[in-house]
Amino acid sequence: MAIDVYIVNLKDWGLPQKKFFIVAGPCSVETEEQIMETALGLRQCEVNVLRGGIWKPRTRPDSFQGVGEKGLTWLKNAGNAAHLPVTVEVAHPEHVEKCLQAGIDILWIGARTTANPFSVQAIADSLKGVSIPVMVKNPTTPDIELRIGAFERLNQAGIKKLIAVHRGFAVYKKNLFRNLPVWRIPIELRRQISDLPILCDPSHICGSTDLLQSVSQEAVDLLYDGLMIEVHVNPRQALSDAQQQITPAEFVRLIGSLNPKRISIDNEEFRQHMSGFRQNLDEIDLRIIELLAQRMDIAREIGAFKRKNNVSSFQPDRWDEVLRSRTQTAIDRNLSPDFIQQIYEYIHEESLRNQIETEKDEHD
Ligand code: PEP
Ligand code: MN
């Protein structure tokens, strides 16, 4: 089902057509020189927009909070010198007002702000009658409805040039990723809002520089329209997000390494081959669904049996054993144990629901 949000296709924004839509620049604007040197370093590459945070939504109050309003002029001057439009994060109407006065070209709403409908509505209200593109990052929680709500609020205020930025979702402790990508959520977002351009922000997904290239390539493979990447002329000295920023030279290498994919090719042999693969997948999917249906039938029988014997549906020891043995089988078959664990968590939840549902039916 497509959601009723009217989006201007990125191709019709009147911007120079490039391979990808790239937003690059430091996490924070820190000094006039830092943003100017970073912007000039980006000229050698296919960048569309220069980014820089002015008001920073830092987790802790004693961290650097951004240079504030004066940074808008530094950013705008740097953009002019590099012939690039500029973008700034806004979190409330006063930010919007200052950005509009300073001639900022594109606004973006950060992950913590998208999570708050009051803030998004206040920003949308302050944009009524204004024509400026807005990029919306995903909220820190994987709540797709909240995200869609943000696009609806902005759209109802008359903003039609909208971009989604996928920056991953918060985790309790960073391990491989600072923010988990959960790629299926932006895939669903794109299905629900057609024409919505989607950028990936690998910097905030990775939280470090080692996986940047592979996450960026993954986004390209998933047909993202472009990337937002944090670039700083001197990353080690950065006042925010120092571990994840790269130099302009590293950035040029990263973008150069990306290998864009086609959605299809016009070749009969390729089409036939693909159709053979897809037929196999379709048959396997039918078998998976049939087996799941059989599994749920047994769950309902077990539910009735447990009830007759006054035994609880949830059996912690049995569940531990199921998880342990299924993830072991996954490893033996070269599948990711995390993947199988997630699937089994869903299956178990549905089995319990089926067991309890029979109980309700019996009482009706
Ligand atoms: C940022 O882009 O610097 C930022 C604060 O990002 P996010 O809102 O994704 O955390
Ligand atoms: Mn940042």
mmCIF file of C-alpha atoms and ligand atoms in Angstrom:
data_model
loop_
_atom_site.group_PDB
_atom_site.id
_atom_site.type_symbol
_atom_site.label_atom_id
_atom_site.label_comp_id
_atom_site.label_asym_id
_atom_site.label_seq_id
_atom_site.Cartn_x
_atom_site.Cartn_y
_atom_site.Cartn_z
ATOM 1 C CA MET A 1 0.000 0.000 0.000
ATOM 2 C CA ALA A 2 1.549 3.314 -1.039
ATOM 3 C CA ILE A 3 1.339 6.203 1.446
ATOM 4 C CA ASP A 4 -0.022 9.497 0.198
ATOM 5 C CA VAL A 5 3.126 11.635 0.307
ATOM 6 C CA TYR A 6 3.907 13.666 -2.783
ATOM 7 C CA ILE A 7 7.609 13.637 -3.542
ATOM 8 C CA VAL A 8 9.510 15.494 -6.250
ATOM 9 C CA ASN A 9 11.753 12.930 -7.928
ATOM 10 C CA LEU A 10 15.448 13.681 -7.304
ATOM 11 C CA LYS A 11 16.005 13.864 -11.069
ATOM 12 C CA ASP A 12 13.678 16.898 -11.169
ATOM 13 C CA TRP A 13 15.453 18.912 -8.468
ATOM 14 C CA GLY A 14 17.466 20.758 -11.091
ATOM 15 C CA LEU A 15 20.791 19.604 -9.600
ATOM 16 C CA PRO A 16 23.740 18.526 -11.735
ATOM 17 C CA GLN A 17 23.254 14.815 -12.530
ATOM 18 C CA LYS A 18 25.952 12.719 -10.880
ATOM 19 C CA LYS A 19 26.490 9.009 -10.363
ATOM 20 C CA PHE A 20 25.336 9.248 -6.729
ATOM 21 C CA PHE A 21 23.810 12.027 -4.635
ATOM 22 C CA ILE A 22 26.592 12.705 -2.149
ATOM 23 C CA VAL A 23 26.354 14.816 0.992
ATOM 24 C CA ALA A 24 29.747 15.236 2.650
ATOM 25 C CA GLY A 25 31.350 17.400 5.292
ATOM 26 C CA PRO A 26 32.247 17.395 8.953
ATOM 27 C CA CYS A 27 30.068 16.160 11.778
ATOM 28 C CA SER A 28 30.366 19.683 13.234
ATOM 29 C CA VAL A 29 31.455 23.029 11.881
ATOM 30 C CA GLU A 30 34.257 23.937 14.309
ATOM 31 C CA THR A 31 36.181 26.896 12.890
ATOM 32 C CA GLU A 32 36.058 29.021 9.779
ATOM 33 C CA GLU A 33 39.312 27.431 8.523
ATOM 34 C CA GLN A 34 38.249 23.837 9.265
ATOM 35 C CA ILE A 35 35.040 24.062 7.229
ATOM 36 C CA MET A 36 36.704 26.030 4.402
ATOM 37 C CA GLU A 37 39.604 23.564 4.047
ATOM 38 C CA THR A 38 37.231 20.582 4.206
ATOM 39 C CA ALA A 39 34.968 22.101 1.545
ATOM 40 C CA LEU A 40 37.893 22.846 -0.771
ATOM 41 C CA GLY A 41 39.202 19.300 -0.265
ATOM 42 C CA LEU A 42 35.846 17.973 -1.443
ATOM 43 C CA ARG A 43 36.018 19.817 -4.759
ATOM 44 C CA GLN A 44 38.019 16.994 -6.344
ATOM 45 C CA CYS A 45 35.108 14.647 -5.907
ATOM 46 C CA GLU A 46 31.531 14.198 -7.038
ATOM 47 C CA VAL A 47 29.899 15.928 -4.066
ATOM 48 C CA ASN A 48 26.401 17.441 -4.332
ATOM 49 C CA VAL A 49 25.991 19.049 -0.919
ATOM 50 C CA LEU A 50 28.308 20.248 1.869
ATOM 51 C CA ARG A 51 27.120 19.289 5.348
ATOM 52 C CA GLY A 52 28.062 20.657 8.757
ATOM 53 C CA GLY A 53 26.373 20.500 12.169
ATOM 54 C CA ILE A 54 26.008 23.883 13.887
ATOM 55 C CA TRP A 55 23.782 22.883 16.824
ATOM 56 C CA LYS A 56 24.778 19.384 17.920
ATOM 57 C CA PRO A 57 22.367 17.012 19.686
ATOM 58 C CA ARG A 58 25.048 15.497 21.937
ATOM 59 C CA THR A 59 24.175 12.641 24.229
ATOM 60 C CA ARG A 60 26.006 14.151 27.225
ATOM 61 C CA PRO A 61 25.811 17.804 28.339
ATOM 62 C CA ASP A 62 29.543 18.276 28.836
ATOM 63 C CA SER A 63 30.441 17.410 25.204
ATOM 64 C CA PHE A 64 30.945 20.013 22.455
ATOM 65 C CA GLN A 65 27.473 21.377 21.619
ATOM 66 C CA GLY A 66 28.304 23.042 18.284
ATOM 67 C CA VAL A 67 29.497 26.578 17.493
ATOM 68 C CA GLY A 68 25.953 27.936 17.106
ATOM 69 C CA GLU A 69 24.657 30.631 14.791
ATOM 70 C CA LYS A 70 28.021 32.124 13.763
ATOM 71 C CA GLY A 71 28.890 28.828 12.074
ATOM 72 C CA LEU A 72 26.107 29.334 9.527
ATOM 73 C CA THR A 73 28.071 32.092 7.791
ATOM 74 C CA TRP A 74 31.286 30.018 7.871
ATOM 75 C CA LEU A 75 29.450 27.076 6.315
ATOM 76 C CA LYS A 76 27.736 29.210 3.677
ATOM 77 C CA ASN A 77 31.058 30.889 2.727
ATOM 78 C CA ALA A 78 32.761 27.496 2.454
ATOM 79 C CA GLY A 79 29.907 26.243 0.264
ATOM 80 C CA ASN A 80 30.205 29.279 -1.995
ATOM 81 C CA ALA A 81 33.976 28.787 -2.311
ATOM 82 C CA ALA A 82 33.488 25.137 -3.318
ATOM 83 C CA HIS A 83 30.366 25.896 -5.427
ATOM 84 C CA LEU A 84 28.278 23.597 -3.269
ATOM 85 C CA PRO A 85 24.850 23.999 -1.657
ATOM 86 C CA VAL A 86 24.988 23.536 2.113
ATOM 87 C CA THR A 87 22.909 21.630 4.659
ATOM 88 C CA VAL A 88 22.478 21.968 8.430
ATOM 89 C CA GLU A 89 20.651 19.929 11.090
ATOM 90 C CA VAL A 90 17.635 21.687 12.600
ATOM 91 C CA ALA A 91 15.807 20.580 15.725
ATOM 92 C CA HIS A 92 13.301 23.379 16.312
ATOM 93 C CA PRO A 93 11.740 26.446 14.640
ATOM 94 C CA GLU A 94 14.442 28.885 15.835
ATOM 95 C CA HIS A 95 17.052 26.794 14.016
ATOM 96 C CA VAL A 96 14.894 26.844 10.886
ATOM 97 C CA GLU A 97 14.535 30.610 11.077
ATOM 98 C CA LYS A 98 18.297 31.191 11.462
ATOM 99 C CA CYS A 99 19.039 28.800 8.566
ATOM 100 C CA LEU A 100 16.555 30.517 6.269
ATOM 101 C CA GLN A 101 18.047 33.928 7.146
ATOM 102 C CA ALA A 102 21.570 32.635 6.433
ATOM 103 C CA GLY A 103 20.554 31.190 3.032
ATOM 104 C CA ILE A 104 21.141 27.538 3.962
ATOM 105 C CA ASP A 105 20.039 25.474 0.952
ATOM 106 C CA ILE A 106 18.817 22.204 2.486
ATOM 107 C CA LEU A 107 17.750 21.345 6.049
ATOM 108 C CA TRP A 108 18.084 18.011 7.751
ATOM 109 C CA ILE A 109 16.267 16.578 10.735
ATOM 110 C CA GLY A 110 18.467 14.387 12.931
ATOM 111 C CA ALA A 111 17.677 10.961 14.350
ATOM 112 C CA ARG A 112 16.852 12.204 17.838
ATOM 113 C CA THR A 113 14.488 14.861 16.510
ATOM 114 C CA THR A 114 12.649 12.563 14.060
ATOM 115 C CA ALA A 115 11.811 10.463 17.126
ATOM 116 C CA ASN A 116 9.755 13.346 18.551
ATOM 117 C CA PRO A 117 6.471 14.180 16.742
ATOM 118 C CA PHE A 118 6.127 17.499 18.655
ATOM 119 C CA SER A 119 9.480 18.693 17.305
ATOM 120 C CA VAL A 120 8.802 17.468 13.765
ATOM 121 C CA GLN A 121 5.404 19.184 13.775
ATOM 122 C CA ALA A 122 6.923 22.446 15.068
ATOM 123 C CA ILE A 123 9.575 22.321 12.316
ATOM 124 C CA ALA A 124 6.909 21.536 9.695
ATOM 125 C CA ASP A 125 4.752 24.462 10.917
ATOM 126 C CA SER A 126 7.732 26.815 10.664
ATOM 127 C CA LEU A 127 8.232 25.723 7.041
ATOM 128 C CA LYS A 128 4.722 26.547 5.819
ATOM 129 C CA GLY A 129 4.989 28.715 2.700
ATOM 130 C CA VAL A 130 8.739 28.062 2.412
ATOM 131 C CA SER A 131 10.232 26.044 -0.386
ATOM 132 C CA ILE A 132 13.343 24.271 0.874
ATOM 133 C CA PRO A 133 14.366 20.615 0.587
ATOM 134 C CA VAL A 134 14.453 18.615 3.826
ATOM 135 C CA MET A 135 16.353 15.420 4.577
ATOM 136 C CA VAL A 136 14.944 13.257 7.367
ATOM 137 C CA LYS A 137 17.114 10.789 9.222
ATOM 138 C CA ASN A 138 15.515 7.671 10.660
ATOM 139 C CA PRO A 139 14.612 7.848 14.360
ATOM 140 C CA THR A 140 17.013 6.000 16.665
ATOM 141 C CA THR A 141 14.400 3.251 17.147
ATOM 142 C CA PRO A 142 13.293 1.080 14.189
ATOM 143 C CA ASP A 143 9.814 2.639 14.143
ATOM 144 C CA ILE A 144 8.819 2.973 10.497
ATOM 145 C CA GLU A 145 5.449 4.608 11.294
ATOM 146 C CA LEU A 146 7.160 7.434 13.174
ATOM 147 C CA ARG A 147 9.360 7.990 10.161
ATOM 148 C CA ILE A 148 6.432 7.983 7.740
ATOM 149 C CA GLY A 149 4.650 10.414 10.105
ATOM 150 C CA ALA A 150 7.582 12.833 9.792
ATOM 151 C CA PHE A 151 7.327 12.766 5.983
ATOM 152 C CA GLU A 152 3.546 13.277 6.183
ATOM 153 C CA ARG A 153 3.907 16.262 8.555
ATOM 154 C CA LEU A 154 6.464 17.946 6.276
ATOM 155 C CA ASN A 155 4.476 17.123 3.154
ATOM 156 C CA GLN A 156 1.288 18.579 4.656
ATOM 157 C CA ALA A 157 3.270 21.775 5.328
ATOM 158 C CA GLY A 158 4.001 21.928 1.576
ATOM 159 C CA ILE A 159 7.529 20.444 1.513
ATOM 160 C CA LYS A 160 7.804 18.192 -1.521
ATOM 161 C CA LYS A 161 11.555 17.879 -1.942
ATOM 162 C CA LEU A 162 12.199 15.232 0.679
ATOM 163 C CA ILE A 163 15.019 12.749 1.188
ATOM 164 C CA ALA A 164 15.288 9.891 3.677
ATOM 165 C CA VAL A 165 18.676 9.267 5.285
ATOM 166 C CA HIS A 166 19.280 5.825 6.706
ATOM 167 C CA ARG A 167 21.721 6.035 9.651
ATOM 168 C CA GLY A 168 20.896 2.791 11.469
ATOM 169 C CA PHE A 169 19.334 2.113 14.868
ATOM 170 C CA ALA A 170 20.681 2.485 18.389
ATOM 171 C CA VAL A 171 22.102 -0.563 20.162
ATOM 172 C CA TYR A 172 22.858 -1.080 23.831
ATOM 173 C CA LYS A 173 26.596 -1.542 23.247
ATOM 174 C CA LYS A 174 28.478 -0.845 20.035
ATOM 175 C CA ASN A 175 30.051 -4.002 18.655
ATOM 176 C CA LEU A 176 30.463 -4.260 14.886
ATOM 177 C CA PHE A 177 28.222 -1.237 14.270
ATOM 178 C CA ARG A 178 27.564 1.910 16.279
ATOM 179 C CA ASN A 179 24.013 1.820 14.888
ATOM 180 C CA LEU A 180 22.557 -1.389 13.446
ATOM 181 C CA PRO A 181 21.711 -1.048 9.738
ATOM 182 C CA VAL A 182 18.597 -3.347 9.661
ATOM 183 C CA TRP A 183 18.418 -2.882 5.884
ATOM 184 C CA ARG A 184 14.912 -4.296 5.593
ATOM 185 C CA ILE A 185 13.396 -1.183 7.206
ATOM 186 C CA PRO A 186 14.468 1.340 4.542
ATOM 187 C CA ILE A 187 13.515 -1.253 1.907
ATOM 188 C CA GLU A 188 9.988 -1.237 3.357
ATOM 189 C CA LEU A 189 9.997 2.581 3.573
ATOM 190 C CA ARG A 190 10.812 2.838 -0.119
ATOM 191 C CA ARG A 191 8.004 0.374 -0.899
ATOM 192 C CA GLN A 192 5.529 2.495 1.068
ATOM 193 C CA ILE A 193 6.557 5.947 -0.201
ATOM 194 C CA SER A 194 7.233 5.644 -3.882
ATOM 195 C CA ASP A 195 9.803 7.990 -5.431
ATOM 196 C CA LEU A 196 11.313 8.772 -2.004
ATOM 197 C CA PRO A 197 15.060 9.260 -2.511
ATOM 198 C CA ILE A 198 17.089 7.370 0.102
ATOM 199 C CA LEU A 199 20.646 8.108 1.167
ATOM 200 C CA CYS A 200 22.718 5.944 3.463
ATOM 201 C CA ASP A 201 24.822 7.482 6.239
ATOM 202 C CA PRO A 202 27.538 4.845 6.708
ATOM 203 C CA SER A 203 29.472 7.121 9.100
ATOM 204 C CA HIS A 204 26.841 6.891 11.845
ATOM 205 C CA ILE A 205 26.106 3.223 11.083
ATOM 206 C CA CYS A 206 29.779 2.262 11.467
ATOM 207 C CA GLY A 207 30.949 4.657 14.173
ATOM 208 C CA SER A 208 34.501 3.998 12.934
ATOM 209 C CA THR A 209 36.277 4.115 9.610
ATOM 210 C CA ASP A 210 37.091 0.419 9.053
ATOM 211 C CA LEU A 211 33.726 -0.736 7.696
ATOM 212 C CA LEU A 212 32.847 2.487 5.833
ATOM 213 C CA GLN A 213 33.724 1.132 2.407
ATOM 214 C CA SER A 214 31.794 -2.122 2.739
ATOM 215 C CA VAL A 215 28.692 -0.468 4.213
ATOM 216 C CA SER A 216 28.780 2.187 1.458
ATOM 217 C CA GLN A 217 29.061 -0.519 -1.212
ATOM 218 C CA GLU A 218 26.209 -2.421 0.414
ATOM 219 C CA ALA A 219 24.045 0.717 0.168
ATOM 220 C CA VAL A 220 24.987 1.057 -3.495
ATOM 221 C CA ASP A 221 24.041 -2.602 -4.068
ATOM 222 C CA LEU A 222 20.687 -1.936 -2.405
ATOM 223 C CA LEU A 223 20.068 0.848 -4.960
ATOM 224 C CA TYR A 224 20.344 3.784 -2.557
ATOM 225 C CA ASP A 225 20.354 7.137 -4.347
ATOM 226 C CA GLY A 226 23.469 8.286 -2.548
ATOM 227 C CA LEU A 227 25.414 8.691 0.660
ATOM 228 C CA MET A 228 25.922 11.124 3.519
ATOM 229 C CA ILE A 229 29.475 10.798 4.793
ATOM 230 C CA GLU A 230 31.341 12.675 7.516
ATOM 231 C CA VAL A 231 34.559 14.211 6.189
ATOM 232 C CA HIS A 232 36.912 16.369 8.277
ATOM 233 C CA VAL A 233 40.172 17.971 7.268
ATOM 234 C CA ASN A 234 41.739 16.636 10.466
ATOM 235 C CA PRO A 235 39.539 13.809 11.810
ATOM 236 C CA ARG A 236 41.694 12.951 14.828
ATOM 237 C CA GLN A 237 41.234 16.489 16.185
ATOM 238 C CA ALA A 238 37.464 16.584 15.511
ATOM 239 C CA LEU A 239 35.339 17.896 18.390
ATOM 240 C CA SER A 240 32.559 15.348 17.702
ATOM 241 C CA ASP A 241 32.513 11.878 16.136
ATOM 242 C CA ALA A 242 36.312 11.841 15.710
ATOM 243 C CA GLN A 243 36.525 8.038 15.267
ATOM 244 C CA GLN A 244 34.214 7.891 12.253
ATOM 245 C CA GLN A 245 35.333 10.868 10.138
ATOM 246 C CA ILE A 246 37.700 10.560 7.188
ATOM 247 C CA THR A 247 39.933 13.063 5.400
ATOM 248 C CA PRO A 248 38.957 14.517 2.011
ATOM 249 C CA ALA A 249 41.672 12.353 0.379
ATOM 250 C CA GLU A 250 40.294 9.168 2.004
ATOM 251 C CA PHE A 251 36.816 10.233 0.956
ATOM 252 C CA VAL A 252 37.864 10.644 -2.690
ATOM 253 C CA ARG A 253 39.336 7.107 -2.597
ATOM 254 C CA LEU A 254 36.192 5.718 -0.971
ATOM 255 C CA ILE A 255 33.833 7.220 -3.552
ATOM 256 C CA GLY A 256 36.144 6.112 -6.368
ATOM 257 C CA SER A 257 36.042 2.526 -5.068
ATOM 258 C CA LEU A 258 32.244 2.237 -5.240
ATOM 259 C CA ASN A 259 30.902 0.052 -7.932
ATOM 260 C CA PRO A 260 27.367 1.025 -9.035
ATOM 261 C CA LYS A 261 25.059 -1.797 -10.104
ATOM 262 C CA ARG A 262 22.340 -1.878 -12.750
ATOM 263 C CA ILE A 263 18.822 -2.932 -11.809
ATOM 264 C CA SER A 264 18.751 -5.275 -14.790
ATOM 265 C CA ILE A 265 20.289 -5.863 -18.207
ATOM 266 C CA ASP A 266 18.596 -6.216 -21.537
ATOM 267 C CA ASN A 267 19.810 -9.686 -22.382
ATOM 268 C CA GLU A 268 17.673 -12.774 -23.047
ATOM 269 C CA GLU A 269 20.161 -15.265 -21.609
ATOM 270 C CA PHE A 270 20.423 -13.238 -18.378
ATOM 271 C CA ARG A 271 16.614 -13.050 -18.131
ATOM 272 C CA GLN A 272 16.218 -16.809 -18.606
ATOM 273 C CA HIS A 273 18.876 -17.572 -16.026
ATOM 274 C CA MET A 274 17.230 -15.220 -13.516
ATOM 275 C CA SER A 275 13.834 -16.696 -14.143
ATOM 276 C CA GLY A 276 15.234 -20.206 -13.420
ATOM 277 C CA PHE A 277 16.699 -19.002 -10.095
ATOM 278 C CA ARG A 278 13.460 -17.245 -9.191
ATOM 279 C CA GLN A 279 11.365 -20.302 -9.946
ATOM 280 C CA ASN A 280 13.548 -22.315 -7.536
ATOM 281 C CA LEU A 281 13.153 -19.649 -4.865
ATOM 282 C CA ASP A 282 9.368 -19.521 -5.364
ATOM 283 C CA GLU A 283 9.135 -23.302 -4.878
ATOM 284 C CA ILE A 284 11.311 -23.209 -1.751
ATOM 285 C CA ASP A 285 9.219 -20.344 -0.305
ATOM 286 C CA LEU A 286 6.024 -22.361 -0.830
ATOM 287 C CA ARG A 287 7.596 -25.293 1.017
ATOM 288 C CA ILE A 288 8.742 -23.010 3.862
ATOM 289 C CA ILE A 289 5.206 -21.623 4.269
ATOM 290 C CA GLU A 290 3.653 -25.107 4.138
ATOM 291 C CA LEU A 291 6.103 -26.347 6.804
ATOM 292 C CA LEU A 292 5.369 -23.326 8.988
ATOM 293 C CA ALA A 293 1.638 -24.012 8.683
ATOM 294 C CA GLN A 294 2.245 -27.627 9.774
ATOM 295 C CA ARG A 295 4.405 -26.405 12.661
ATOM 296 C CA MET A 296 1.629 -24.088 13.861
ATOM 297 C CA ASP A 297 -0.962 -26.922 13.629
ATOM 298 C CA ILE A 298 1.224 -28.933 16.016
ATOM 299 C CA ALA A 299 1.630 -25.859 18.269
ATOM 300 C CA ARG A 300 -2.171 -25.623 18.563
ATOM 301 C CA GLU A 301 -2.396 -29.332 19.455
ATOM 302 C CA ILE A 302 0.361 -28.934 22.056
ATOM 303 C CA GLY A 303 -1.495 -25.906 23.446
ATOM 304 C CA ALA A 304 -4.672 -27.944 23.974
ATOM 305 C CA PHE A 305 -2.718 -30.838 25.479
ATOM 306 C CA LYS A 306 -0.797 -28.621 27.935
ATOM 307 C CA ARG A 307 -4.012 -26.976 29.013
ATOM 308 C CA LYS A 308 -5.707 -30.303 29.709
ATOM 309 C CA ASN A 309 -2.780 -31.095 31.983
ATOM 310 C CA ASN A 310 -2.641 -27.579 33.462
ATOM 311 C CA VAL A 311 0.886 -26.968 32.148
ATOM 312 C CA SER A 312 2.148 -23.495 31.035
ATOM 313 C CA SER A 313 2.541 -22.758 27.311
ATOM 314 C CA PHE A 314 5.978 -21.218 27.841
ATOM 315 C CA GLN A 315 8.644 -23.782 28.723
ATOM 316 C CA PRO A 316 11.957 -21.940 29.358
ATOM 317 C CA ASP A 317 14.200 -25.039 29.342
ATOM 318 C CA ARG A 318 12.713 -26.391 26.118
ATOM 319 C CA TRP A 319 13.058 -22.941 24.500
ATOM 320 C CA ASP A 320 16.745 -22.756 25.511
ATOM 321 C CA GLU A 321 17.286 -26.175 23.987
ATOM 322 C CA VAL A 322 15.444 -25.265 20.741
ATOM 323 C CA LEU A 323 17.532 -22.097 20.333
ATOM 324 C CA ARG A 324 20.788 -23.872 21.127
ATOM 325 C CA SER A 325 20.193 -26.770 18.754
ATOM 326 C CA ARG A 326 18.773 -24.670 15.888
ATOM 327 C CA THR A 327 21.658 -22.196 15.966
ATOM 328 C CA GLN A 328 24.110 -25.123 16.067
ATOM 329 C CA THR A 329 22.430 -26.649 13.002
ATOM 330 C CA ALA A 330 22.668 -23.224 11.345
ATOM 331 C CA ILE A 331 26.423 -23.120 11.974
ATOM 332 C CA ASP A 332 26.810 -26.694 10.608
ATOM 333 C CA ARG A 333 24.956 -25.591 7.450
ATOM 334 C CA ASN A 334 27.031 -22.419 7.078
ATOM 335 C CA LEU A 335 24.179 -20.071 7.998
ATOM 336 C CA SER A 336 24.495 -17.139 10.354
ATOM 337 C CA PRO A 337 23.376 -18.219 13.864
ATOM 338 C CA ASP A 338 22.035 -14.674 14.491
ATOM 339 C CA PHE A 339 19.835 -14.966 11.424
ATOM 340 C CA ILE A 340 18.425 -18.328 12.530
ATOM 341 C CA GLN A 341 18.006 -17.083 16.106
ATOM 342 C CA GLN A 342 15.929 -14.125 14.874
ATOM 343 C CA ILE A 343 13.750 -16.367 12.725
ATOM 344 C CA TYR A 344 13.212 -18.761 15.657
ATOM 345 C CA GLU A 345 12.298 -15.898 17.980
ATOM 346 C CA TYR A 346 9.498 -15.002 15.549
ATOM 347 C CA ILE A 347 8.434 -18.645 15.139
ATOM 348 C CA HIS A 348 8.386 -19.206 18.894
ATOM 349 C CA GLU A 349 6.358 -16.050 19.495
ATOM 350 C CA GLU A 350 3.843 -17.145 16.866
ATOM 351 C CA SER A 351 3.700 -20.699 18.313
ATOM 352 C CA LEU A 352 2.921 -19.304 21.765
ATOM 353 C CA ARG A 353 0.299 -17.008 20.256
ATOM 354 C CA ASN A 354 -1.302 -20.022 18.539
ATOM 355 C CA GLN A 355 -1.273 -22.054 21.740
ATOM 356 C CA ILE A 356 -2.933 -19.216 23.647
ATOM 357 C CA GLU A 357 -5.387 -18.507 20.822
ATOM 358 C CA THR A 358 -6.736 -22.097 21.046
ATOM 359 C CA GLU A 359 -7.295 -21.489 24.719
ATOM 360 C CA LYS A 360 -9.356 -18.382 23.942
ATOM 361 C CA ASP A 361 -11.355 -20.289 21.287
ATOM 362 C CA GLU A 362 -12.174 -23.018 23.798
ATOM 363 C CA HIS A 363 -13.541 -20.436 26.241
ATOM 364 C CA ASP A 364 -15.614 -18.563 23.619
HETATM 365 C C1 PEP B 1 25.061 13.938 12.512
HETATM 366 O O1 PEP B 1 24.747 13.725 11.325
HETATM 367 O O2 PEP B 1 26.112 14.445 12.876
HETATM 368 C C2 PEP B 1 24.138 13.445 13.552
HETATM 369 C C3 PEP B 1 24.041 14.000 14.750
HETATM 370 O O3 PEP B 1 23.492 12.371 13.127
HETATM 371 P P1 PEP B 1 22.278 11.506 13.735
HETATM 372 O O4 PEP B 1 21.116 12.429 13.874
HETATM 373 O O5 PEP B 1 22.112 10.474 12.678
HETATM 374 O O6 PEP B 1 22.777 10.942 15.041
HETATM 375 MN MN MN B 2 28.094 13.053 13.577
#
